[in-house]
mmCIF file of N, CA and C in Angstrom:
data_model
loop_
_atom_site.group_PDB
_atom_site.id
_atom_site.type_symbol
_atom_site.label_atom_id
_atom_site.label_comp_id
_atom_site.label_asym_id
_atom_site.label_seq_id
_atom_site.Cartn_x
_atom_site.Cartn_y
_atom_site.Cartn_z
ATOM 1 N N MET A 1 0.078 -2.918 -1.587
ATOM 2 C CA MET A 1 0.971 -2.098 -2.390
ATOM 3 C C MET A 1 2.168 -2.941 -2.801
ATOM 4 N N GLN A 2 2.574 -2.786 -4.065
ATOM 5 C CA GLN A 2 3.743 -3.461 -4.608
ATOM 6 C C GLN A 2 4.779 -2.411 -4.968
ATOM 7 N N VAL A 3 6.048 -2.785 -4.848
ATOM 8 C CA VAL A 3 7.145 -1.854 -5.082
ATOM 9 C C VAL A 3 8.059 -2.446 -6.155
ATOM 10 N N VAL A 4 8.437 -1.608 -7.108
ATOM 11 C CA VAL A 4 9.367 -2.008 -8.159
ATOM 12 C C VAL A 4 10.620 -1.159 -7.978
ATOM 13 N N VAL A 5 11.775 -1.819 -7.833
ATOM 14 C CA VAL A 5 13.033 -1.132 -7.572
ATOM 15 C C VAL A 5 14.031 -1.473 -8.678
ATOM 16 N N SER A 6 14.728 -0.448 -9.174
ATOM 17 C CA SER A 6 15.802 -0.669 -10.140
ATOM 18 C C SER A 6 16.907 0.349 -9.892
ATOM 19 N N GLN A 7 18.066 0.068 -10.460
ATOM 20 C CA GLN A 7 19.252 0.899 -10.281
ATOM 21 C C GLN A 7 19.710 1.435 -11.629
ATOM 22 N N ALA A 8 20.359 2.579 -11.623
ATOM 23 C CA ALA A 8 20.954 3.133 -12.837
ATOM 24 C C ALA A 8 22.201 3.926 -12.451
ATOM 25 N N TYR A 9 23.176 3.927 -13.342
ATOM 26 C CA TYR A 9 24.400 4.717 -13.181
ATOM 27 C C TYR A 9 24.543 5.613 -14.403
ATOM 28 N N THR A 10 24.516 6.932 -14.183
ATOM 29 C CA THR A 10 24.630 7.854 -15.310
ATOM 30 C C THR A 10 26.080 7.919 -15.804
ATOM 31 N N LEU A 11 26.242 8.422 -17.026
ATOM 32 C CA LEU A 11 27.560 8.488 -17.656
ATOM 33 C C LEU A 11 28.487 9.473 -16.958
ATOM 34 N N ASP A 12 27.919 10.451 -16.263
ATOM 35 C CA ASP A 12 28.714 11.375 -15.457
ATOM 36 C C ASP A 12 27.803 11.957 -14.378
ATOM 37 N N ALA A 13 28.395 12.723 -13.465
ATOM 38 C CA ALA A 13 27.629 13.317 -12.368
ATOM 39 C C ALA A 13 27.120 14.711 -12.714
ATOM 40 N N GLY A 14 27.404 15.176 -13.929
ATOM 41 C CA GLY A 14 27.021 16.521 -14.344
ATOM 42 C C GLY A 14 25.863 16.520 -15.329
ATOM 43 N N GLU A 15 26.194 16.798 -16.602
ATOM 44 C CA GLU A 15 25.156 16.977 -17.618
ATOM 45 C C GLU A 15 24.276 15.743 -17.807
ATOM 46 N N HIS A 16 24.884 14.561 -17.864
ATOM 47 C CA HIS A 16 24.079 13.351 -18.050
ATOM 48 C C HIS A 16 23.175 13.102 -16.848
ATOM 49 N N ALA A 17 23.696 13.290 -15.659
ATOM 50 C CA ALA A 17 22.874 13.103 -14.460
ATOM 51 C C ALA A 17 21.741 14.123 -14.407
ATOM 52 N N ASP A 18 22.041 15.370 -14.736
ATOM 53 C CA ASP A 18 21.005 16.408 -14.732
ATOM 54 C C ASP A 18 19.890 16.086 -15.730
ATOM 55 N N GLU A 19 20.269 15.658 -16.912
ATOM 56 C CA GLU A 19 19.266 15.323 -17.936
ATOM 57 C C GLU A 19 18.471 14.084 -17.520
ATOM 58 N N TYR A 20 19.136 13.138 -16.897
ATOM 59 C CA TYR A 20 18.456 11.935 -16.403
ATOM 60 C C TYR A 20 17.383 12.312 -15.375
ATOM 61 N N VAL A 21 17.713 13.220 -14.475
ATOM 62 C CA VAL A 21 16.747 13.682 -13.473
ATOM 63 C C VAL A 21 15.601 14.426 -14.151
ATOM 64 N N ARG A 22 15.900 15.284 -15.111
ATOM 65 C CA ARG A 22 14.852 16.019 -15.821
ATOM 66 C C ARG A 22 13.894 15.063 -16.524
ATOM 67 N N LEU A 23 14.457 14.101 -17.246
ATOM 68 C CA LEU A 23 13.627 13.122 -17.953
ATOM 69 C C LEU A 23 12.834 12.266 -16.969
ATOM 70 N N SER A 24 13.415 11.992 -15.818
ATOM 71 C CA SER A 24 12.707 11.212 -14.792
ATOM 72 C C SER A 24 11.482 11.964 -14.283
ATOM 73 N N ARG A 25 11.605 13.270 -14.122
ATOM 74 C CA ARG A 25 10.443 14.074 -13.705
ATOM 75 C C ARG A 25 9.332 13.988 -14.753
ATOM 76 N N GLU A 26 9.702 14.104 -16.012
ATOM 77 C CA GLU A 26 8.712 13.984 -17.079
ATOM 78 C C GLU A 26 8.082 12.591 -17.077
ATOM 79 N N PHE A 27 8.887 11.581 -16.806
ATOM 80 C CA PHE A 27 8.400 10.209 -16.785
ATOM 81 C C PHE A 27 7.375 10.015 -15.664
ATOM 82 N N THR A 28 7.610 10.654 -14.534
ATOM 83 C CA THR A 28 6.655 10.558 -13.428
ATOM 84 C C THR A 28 5.302 11.126 -13.842
ATOM 85 N N ALA A 29 5.300 12.235 -14.542
ATOM 86 C CA ALA A 29 4.042 12.821 -15.017
ATOM 87 C C ALA A 29 3.317 11.837 -15.939
ATOM 88 N N PHE A 30 4.055 11.138 -16.783
ATOM 89 C CA PHE A 30 3.488 10.118 -17.667
ATOM 90 C C PHE A 30 2.879 8.986 -16.835
ATOM 91 N N MET A 31 3.598 8.518 -15.820
ATOM 92 C CA MET A 31 3.119 7.397 -15.001
ATOM 93 C C MET A 31 1.874 7.765 -14.196
ATOM 94 N N ARG A 32 1.769 9.013 -13.786
ATOM 95 C CA ARG A 32 0.608 9.438 -12.991
ATOM 96 C C ARG A 32 -0.713 9.226 -13.727
ATOM 97 N N ARG A 33 -0.667 9.190 -15.024
ATOM 98 C CA ARG A 33 -1.892 8.987 -15.810
ATOM 99 C C ARG A 33 -2.334 7.527 -15.834
ATOM 100 N N HIS A 34 -1.492 6.624 -15.349
ATOM 101 C CA HIS A 34 -1.788 5.190 -15.421
ATOM 102 C C HIS A 34 -2.509 4.703 -14.164
ATOM 103 N N PRO A 35 -3.646 4.017 -14.327
ATOM 104 C CA PRO A 35 -4.338 3.458 -13.156
ATOM 105 C C PRO A 35 -3.419 2.486 -12.415
ATOM 106 N N GLY A 36 -3.464 2.532 -11.119
ATOM 107 C CA GLY A 36 -2.644 1.638 -10.313
ATOM 108 C C GLY A 36 -1.330 2.234 -9.866
ATOM 109 N N PHE A 37 -0.907 3.333 -10.480
ATOM 110 C CA PHE A 37 0.339 3.996 -10.060
ATOM 111 C C PHE A 37 0.076 4.756 -8.770
ATOM 112 N N LEU A 38 0.901 4.516 -7.760
ATOM 113 C CA LEU A 38 0.705 5.133 -6.446
ATOM 114 C C LEU A 38 1.767 6.159 -6.088
ATOM 115 N N GLY A 39 2.906 6.128 -6.758
ATOM 116 C CA GLY A 39 3.955 7.090 -6.433
ATOM 117 C C GLY A 39 5.315 6.590 -6.871
ATOM 118 N N ARG A 40 6.293 7.475 -6.731
ATOM 119 C CA ARG A 40 7.635 7.151 -7.200
ATOM 120 C C ARG A 40 8.643 7.989 -6.452
ATOM 121 N N ARG A 41 9.796 7.413 -6.217
ATOM 122 C CA ARG A 41 10.928 8.138 -5.655
ATOM 123 C C ARG A 41 12.140 7.819 -6.517
ATOM 124 N N LEU A 42 12.914 8.842 -6.824
ATOM 125 C CA LEU A 42 14.201 8.647 -7.479
ATOM 126 C C LEU A 42 15.245 9.077 -6.466
ATOM 127 N N LEU A 43 16.050 8.136 -6.037
ATOM 128 C CA LEU A 43 17.072 8.387 -5.022
ATOM 129 C C LEU A 43 18.433 8.519 -5.698
ATOM 130 N N ARG A 44 19.224 9.497 -5.229
ATOM 131 C CA ARG A 44 20.570 9.703 -5.765
ATOM 132 C C ARG A 44 21.572 9.537 -4.636
ATOM 133 N N SER A 45 22.567 8.730 -4.879
ATOM 134 C CA SER A 45 23.581 8.454 -3.869
ATOM 135 C C SER A 45 24.399 9.702 -3.547
ATOM 136 N N LEU A 46 24.637 9.929 -2.277
ATOM 137 C CA LEU A 46 25.529 11.012 -1.858
ATOM 138 C C LEU A 46 26.996 10.605 -2.018
ATOM 139 N N GLU A 47 27.259 9.305 -1.985
ATOM 140 C CA GLU A 47 28.628 8.806 -2.117
ATOM 141 C C GLU A 47 29.062 8.693 -3.578
ATOM 142 N N ASP A 48 28.111 8.361 -4.454
ATOM 143 C CA ASP A 48 28.388 8.246 -5.885
ATOM 144 C C ASP A 48 27.243 8.929 -6.630
ATOM 145 N N PRO A 49 27.396 10.213 -6.976
ATOM 146 C CA PRO A 49 26.288 10.960 -7.578
ATOM 147 C C PRO A 49 25.879 10.499 -8.978
ATOM 148 N N THR A 50 26.547 9.470 -9.508
ATOM 149 C CA THR A 50 26.088 8.876 -10.767
ATOM 150 C C THR A 50 25.124 7.715 -10.510
ATOM 151 N N HIS A 51 24.960 7.321 -9.242
ATOM 152 C CA HIS A 51 24.142 6.155 -8.885
ATOM 153 C C HIS A 51 22.742 6.593 -8.462
ATOM 154 N N PHE A 52 21.742 6.062 -9.157
ATOM 155 C CA PHE A 52 20.341 6.355 -8.868
ATOM 156 C C PHE A 52 19.593 5.064 -8.568
ATOM 157 N N THR A 53 18.656 5.140 -7.652
ATOM 158 C CA THR A 53 17.763 4.023 -7.345
ATOM 159 C C THR A 53 16.332 4.493 -7.561
ATOM 160 N N HIS A 54 15.593 3.731 -8.344
ATOM 161 C CA HIS A 54 14.182 4.031 -8.612
ATOM 162 C C HIS A 54 13.318 3.182 -7.685
ATOM 163 N N VAL A 55 12.385 3.814 -7.026
ATOM 164 C CA VAL A 55 11.405 3.121 -6.190
ATOM 165 C C VAL A 55 10.036 3.540 -6.706
ATOM 166 N N ARG A 56 9.317 2.591 -7.302
ATOM 167 C CA ARG A 56 8.005 2.880 -7.893
ATOM 168 C C ARG A 56 6.944 2.086 -7.145
ATOM 169 N N LEU A 57 5.844 2.737 -6.807
ATOM 170 C CA LEU A 57 4.777 2.116 -6.034
ATOM 171 C C LEU A 57 3.549 1.916 -6.910
ATOM 172 N N PHE A 58 3.007 0.712 -6.875
ATOM 173 C CA PHE A 58 1.818 0.365 -7.653
ATOM 174 C C PHE A 58 0.858 -0.442 -6.791
ATOM 175 N N ASP A 59 -0.396 -0.464 -7.205
ATOM 176 C CA ASP A 59 -1.363 -1.270 -6.465
ATOM 177 C C ASP A 59 -1.152 -2.764 -6.716
ATOM 178 N N SER A 60 -0.494 -3.100 -7.824
ATOM 179 C CA SER A 60 -0.186 -4.504 -8.127
ATOM 180 C C SER A 60 0.952 -4.552 -9.146
ATOM 181 N N ILE A 61 1.624 -5.679 -9.211
ATOM 182 C CA ILE A 61 2.666 -5.866 -10.223
ATOM 183 C C ILE A 61 2.032 -5.835 -11.611
ATOM 184 N N ALA A 62 0.819 -6.359 -11.728
ATOM 185 C CA ALA A 62 0.116 -6.337 -13.017
ATOM 186 C C ALA A 62 -0.058 -4.900 -13.518
ATOM 187 N N SER A 63 -0.372 -3.966 -12.621
ATOM 188 C CA SER A 63 -0.511 -2.558 -13.016
ATOM 189 C C SER A 63 0.805 -2.027 -13.573
ATOM 190 N N TYR A 64 1.912 -2.355 -12.914
ATOM 191 C CA TYR A 64 3.213 -1.919 -13.401
ATOM 192 C C TYR A 64 3.490 -2.521 -14.783
ATOM 193 N N GLU A 65 3.271 -3.819 -14.910
ATOM 194 C CA GLU A 65 3.554 -4.483 -16.181
ATOM 195 C C GLU A 65 2.659 -3.951 -17.297
ATOM 196 N N GLU A 66 1.416 -3.601 -16.986
ATOM 197 C CA GLU A 66 0.544 -2.968 -17.983
ATOM 198 C C GLU A 66 1.129 -1.627 -18.431
ATOM 199 N N LEU A 67 1.650 -0.858 -17.473
ATOM 200 C CA LEU A 67 2.249 0.433 -17.808
ATOM 201 C C LEU A 67 3.386 0.269 -18.804
ATOM 202 N N THR A 68 4.167 -0.801 -18.662
ATOM 203 C CA THR A 68 5.317 -1.000 -19.553
ATOM 204 C C THR A 68 4.897 -1.263 -20.993
ATOM 205 N N GLU A 69 3.610 -1.475 -21.235
ATOM 206 C CA GLU A 69 3.105 -1.703 -22.591
ATOM 207 C C GLU A 69 2.324 -0.508 -23.142
ATOM 208 N N VAL A 70 2.199 0.568 -22.358
ATOM 209 C CA VAL A 70 1.477 1.755 -22.806
ATOM 210 C C VAL A 70 2.318 2.480 -23.865
ATOM 211 N N PRO A 71 1.694 2.911 -24.973
ATOM 212 C CA PRO A 71 2.447 3.664 -25.978
ATOM 213 C C PRO A 71 3.172 4.862 -25.348
ATOM 214 N N GLY A 72 4.434 5.003 -25.703
ATOM 215 C CA GLY A 72 5.259 6.086 -25.175
ATOM 216 C C GLY A 72 6.176 5.653 -24.048
ATOM 217 N N TYR A 73 5.869 4.535 -23.402
ATOM 218 C CA TYR A 73 6.689 4.065 -22.271
ATOM 219 C C TYR A 73 8.118 3.762 -22.736
ATOM 220 N N HIS A 74 8.256 2.935 -23.761
ATOM 221 C CA HIS A 74 9.593 2.512 -24.192
ATOM 222 C C HIS A 74 10.415 3.669 -24.755
ATOM 223 N N GLU A 75 9.758 4.633 -25.376
ATOM 224 C CA GLU A 75 10.471 5.805 -25.878
ATOM 225 C C GLU A 75 11.051 6.616 -24.717
ATOM 226 N N ARG A 76 10.291 6.751 -23.643
ATOM 227 C CA ARG A 76 10.792 7.474 -22.459
ATOM 228 C C ARG A 76 11.954 6.721 -21.815
ATOM 229 N N ILE A 77 11.845 5.417 -21.725
ATOM 230 C CA ILE A 77 12.935 4.602 -21.173
ATOM 231 C C ILE A 77 14.187 4.759 -22.035
ATOM 232 N N ALA A 78 14.030 4.737 -23.351
ATOM 233 C CA ALA A 78 15.184 4.872 -24.254
ATOM 234 C C ALA A 78 15.848 6.239 -24.097
ATOM 235 N N ALA A 79 15.053 7.295 -23.929
ATOM 236 C CA ALA A 79 15.620 8.640 -23.747
ATOM 237 C C ALA A 79 16.449 8.695 -22.465
ATOM 238 N N MET A 80 15.946 8.081 -21.402
ATOM 239 C CA MET A 80 16.694 8.057 -20.144
ATOM 240 C C MET A 80 17.934 7.173 -20.271
ATOM 241 N N ALA A 81 17.803 6.047 -20.965
ATOM 242 C CA ALA A 81 18.909 5.095 -21.110
ATOM 243 C C ALA A 81 20.093 5.703 -21.855
ATOM 244 N N ALA A 82 19.849 6.722 -22.667
ATOM 245 C CA ALA A 82 20.946 7.377 -23.382
ATOM 246 C C ALA A 82 21.930 8.054 -22.435
ATOM 247 N N HIS A 83 21.556 8.209 -21.177
ATOM 248 C CA HIS A 83 22.392 8.903 -20.199
ATOM 249 C C HIS A 83 22.986 7.976 -19.141
ATOM 250 N N VAL A 84 22.835 6.655 -19.330
ATOM 251 C CA VAL A 84 23.314 5.711 -18.319
ATOM 252 C C VAL A 84 24.198 4.629 -18.940
ATOM 253 N N HIS A 85 24.974 3.967 -18.074
ATOM 254 C CA HIS A 85 25.683 2.746 -18.454
ATOM 255 C C HIS A 85 24.622 1.655 -18.481
ATOM 256 N N GLN A 86 24.384 1.058 -19.613
ATOM 257 C CA GLN A 86 23.320 0.074 -19.740
ATOM 258 C C GLN A 86 23.903 -1.331 -19.671
ATOM 259 N N PRO A 87 23.588 -2.101 -18.613
ATOM 260 C CA PRO A 87 24.073 -3.479 -18.564
ATOM 261 C C PRO A 87 23.354 -4.336 -19.605
ATOM 262 N N PRO A 88 23.958 -5.434 -20.029
ATOM 263 C CA PRO A 88 23.280 -6.317 -20.983
ATOM 264 C C PRO A 88 21.913 -6.742 -20.422
ATOM 265 N N GLY A 89 20.890 -6.647 -21.248
ATOM 266 C CA GLY A 89 19.553 -7.027 -20.809
ATOM 267 C C GLY A 89 18.813 -5.925 -20.080
ATOM 268 N N GLY A 90 19.410 -4.749 -19.968
ATOM 269 C CA GLY A 90 18.758 -3.637 -19.274
ATOM 270 C C GLY A 90 19.070 -3.645 -17.795
ATOM 271 N N PRO A 91 18.629 -2.597 -17.094
ATOM 272 C CA PRO A 91 18.931 -2.519 -15.665
ATOM 273 C C PRO A 91 18.183 -3.589 -14.888
ATOM 274 N N PRO A 92 18.821 -4.150 -13.862
ATOM 275 C CA PRO A 92 18.130 -5.144 -13.050
ATOM 276 C C PRO A 92 16.927 -4.519 -12.348
ATOM 277 N N ARG A 93 15.844 -5.255 -12.272
ATOM 278 C CA ARG A 93 14.620 -4.780 -11.631
ATOM 279 C C ARG A 93 14.173 -5.857 -10.660
ATOM 280 N N GLU A 94 13.671 -5.412 -9.533
ATOM 281 C CA GLU A 94 13.224 -6.359 -8.520
ATOM 282 C C GLU A 94 11.876 -5.908 -7.979
ATOM 283 N N TYR A 95 11.000 -6.875 -7.739
ATOM 284 C CA TYR A 95 9.683 -6.599 -7.178
ATOM 285 C C TYR A 95 9.706 -6.853 -5.676
ATOM 286 N N PHE A 96 9.020 -5.974 -4.923
ATOM 287 C CA PHE A 96 8.928 -6.102 -3.471
ATOM 288 C C PHE A 96 7.482 -5.941 -3.041
ATOM 289 N N GLU A 97 7.197 -6.441 -1.853
ATOM 290 C CA GLU A 97 5.938 -6.118 -1.193
ATOM 291 C C GLU A 97 6.282 -5.360 0.072
ATOM 292 N N VAL A 98 5.356 -4.567 0.562
ATOM 293 C CA VAL A 98 5.595 -3.776 1.759
ATOM 294 C C VAL A 98 5.437 -4.681 2.975
ATOM 295 N N ALA A 99 6.476 -4.750 3.797
ATOM 296 C CA ALA A 99 6.436 -5.563 5.009
ATOM 297 C C ALA A 99 6.007 -4.735 6.213
ATOM 298 N N VAL A 100 6.408 -3.469 6.256
ATOM 299 C CA VAL A 100 6.013 -2.539 7.312
ATOM 300 C C VAL A 100 5.660 -1.231 6.638
ATOM 301 N N ASP A 101 4.520 -0.672 6.969
ATOM 302 C CA ASP A 101 4.075 0.595 6.379
ATOM 303 C C ASP A 101 3.892 1.598 7.505
ATOM 304 N N GLU A 102 4.879 2.426 7.713
ATOM 305 C CA GLU A 102 4.849 3.421 8.779
ATOM 306 C C GLU A 102 4.145 4.669 8.313
ATOM 307 N N ASP A 103 3.861 5.560 9.248
ATOM 308 C CA ASP A 103 3.269 6.848 8.917
ATOM 309 C C ASP A 103 4.196 7.593 7.965
ATOM 310 N N PRO A 104 3.646 8.464 7.113
ATOM 311 C CA PRO A 104 4.514 9.227 6.206
ATOM 312 C C PRO A 104 5.508 10.085 6.974
ATOM 313 N N LEU A 105 6.599 10.362 6.341
ATOM 314 C CA LEU A 105 7.608 11.247 6.934
ATOM 315 C C LEU A 105 7.055 12.671 6.965
ATOM 316 N N PRO A 106 7.447 13.473 7.950
ATOM 317 C CA PRO A 106 7.018 14.872 7.942
ATOM 318 C C PRO A 106 7.654 15.602 6.774
ATOM 319 N N PRO A 107 7.027 16.677 6.298
ATOM 320 C CA PRO A 107 7.632 17.426 5.193
ATOM 321 C C PRO A 107 8.988 17.990 5.594
ATOM 322 N N PRO A 108 9.893 18.124 4.621
ATOM 323 C CA PRO A 108 11.216 18.700 4.949
ATOM 324 C C PRO A 108 11.078 20.123 5.471
ATOM 325 N N ALA A 109 11.980 20.479 6.363
ATOM 326 C CA ALA A 109 11.950 21.837 6.952
ATOM 327 C C ALA A 109 12.498 22.843 5.987
#
Protein backbone atom coordinates (compact mmCIF):
# COMPACT_ATOMS: atom_id res chain seq x y z
CA MET A 1 0.00 0.00 0.00
CA GLN A 2 1.18 3.51 -0.88
CA VAL A 3 0.03 6.69 0.83
CA VAL A 4 -0.23 10.16 -0.69
CA VAL A 5 -0.39 13.03 1.82
CA SER A 6 -1.04 16.72 1.17
CA GLN A 7 -2.07 19.78 3.16
CA ALA A 8 -4.58 22.55 2.50
CA TYR A 9 -5.67 25.71 4.33
CA THR A 10 -9.15 27.00 3.57
CA LEU A 11 -9.89 30.72 3.23
CA ASP A 12 -11.96 30.62 6.42
CA ALA A 13 -13.24 28.13 9.01
CA GLY A 14 -16.88 28.63 7.98
CA GLU A 15 -18.38 28.68 4.50
CA HIS A 16 -15.17 27.95 2.59
CA ALA A 17 -14.24 25.09 4.91
CA ASP A 18 -17.76 23.64 4.72
CA GLU A 19 -17.75 23.75 0.92
CA TYR A 20 -14.25 22.26 0.83
CA VAL A 21 -15.47 19.31 2.93
CA ARG A 22 -18.56 18.88 0.73
CA LEU A 23 -16.48 18.88 -2.45
CA SER A 24 -14.02 16.48 -0.82
CA ARG A 25 -16.84 13.99 -0.20
CA GLU A 26 -17.82 14.21 -3.86
CA PHE A 27 -14.18 13.77 -4.84
CA THR A 28 -13.96 10.56 -2.80
CA ALA A 29 -16.90 9.13 -4.74
CA PHE A 30 -15.03 9.98 -7.97
CA MET A 31 -11.83 8.29 -6.71
CA ARG A 32 -13.68 5.12 -5.69
CA ARG A 33 -14.30 4.39 -9.36
CA HIS A 34 -10.54 4.26 -10.06
CA PRO A 35 -8.71 0.90 -9.91
CA GLY A 36 -6.03 0.91 -7.25
CA PHE A 37 -7.79 3.37 -4.93
CA LEU A 38 -7.95 1.87 -1.44
CA GLY A 39 -9.34 4.67 0.70
CA ARG A 40 -9.04 8.24 1.86
CA ARG A 41 -9.13 10.30 5.02
CA LEU A 42 -9.57 14.05 5.23
CA LEU A 43 -8.30 15.28 8.58
CA ARG A 44 -9.23 18.68 10.03
CA SER A 45 -7.12 20.31 12.71
CA LEU A 46 -8.80 20.99 16.04
CA GLU A 47 -6.29 23.78 16.70
CA ASP A 48 -6.70 25.48 13.31
CA PRO A 49 -10.02 24.54 11.66
CA THR A 50 -8.82 25.97 8.33
CA HIS A 51 -6.05 23.32 8.17
CA PHE A 52 -6.80 20.03 6.41
CA THR A 53 -4.58 17.03 5.76
CA HIS A 54 -5.42 14.58 2.98
CA VAL A 55 -4.38 10.95 3.38
CA ARG A 56 -5.06 8.88 0.26
CA LEU A 57 -4.36 5.15 0.02
CA PHE A 58 -3.51 3.41 -3.25
CA ASP A 59 -2.12 0.05 -4.27
CA SER A 60 0.75 1.89 -5.99
CA ILE A 61 1.97 5.40 -6.73
CA ALA A 62 1.37 4.62 -10.41
CA SER A 63 -2.34 4.10 -9.64
CA TYR A 64 -2.50 7.51 -7.98
CA GLU A 65 -0.66 9.19 -10.84
CA GLU A 66 -2.99 7.52 -13.36
CA LEU A 67 -5.96 8.92 -11.43
CA THR A 68 -4.55 12.44 -11.80
CA GLU A 69 -4.94 12.07 -15.58
CA VAL A 70 -8.55 10.79 -15.57
CA PRO A 71 -11.00 13.25 -17.18
CA GLY A 72 -12.71 15.28 -14.47
CA TYR A 73 -9.86 15.03 -11.95
CA HIS A 74 -8.41 18.50 -12.57
CA GLU A 75 -11.84 20.13 -12.61
CA ARG A 76 -12.57 18.68 -9.15
CA ILE A 77 -9.19 19.86 -7.86
CA ALA A 78 -9.86 23.37 -9.25
CA ALA A 79 -13.28 23.51 -7.55
CA MET A 80 -11.69 22.61 -4.21
CA ALA A 81 -8.76 24.99 -4.78
CA ALA A 82 -11.19 27.91 -5.03
CA HIS A 83 -11.67 27.55 -1.26
CA VAL A 84 -8.02 27.38 -0.16
CA HIS A 85 -4.86 29.47 0.03
CA GLN A 86 -2.96 28.07 -2.93
CA PRO A 87 0.85 28.10 -2.60
CA PRO A 88 2.87 28.63 -5.79
CA GLY A 89 3.04 25.32 -7.65
CA GLY A 90 0.04 23.88 -5.81
CA PRO A 91 -0.14 22.21 -2.42
CA PRO A 92 2.89 20.18 -1.39
CA ARG A 93 2.36 16.43 -1.81
CA GLU A 94 4.42 13.64 -0.35
CA TYR A 95 4.45 9.91 -1.02
CA PHE A 96 4.76 7.39 1.82
CA GLU A 97 4.88 3.65 2.26
CA VAL A 98 3.30 1.88 5.20
CA ALA A 99 5.92 0.95 7.79
CA VAL A 100 3.51 -0.56 10.35
CA ASP A 101 0.00 -1.74 9.53
CA GLU A 102 -2.02 -2.28 12.69
CA ASP A 103 -5.51 -3.69 13.01
CA PRO A 104 -8.26 -1.23 12.04
CA LEU A 105 -9.56 1.08 14.71
CA PRO A 106 -12.88 0.09 16.29
CA PRO A 107 -15.91 2.02 15.03
CA PRO A 108 -16.65 5.25 16.93
CA ALA A 109 -19.07 4.88 19.83
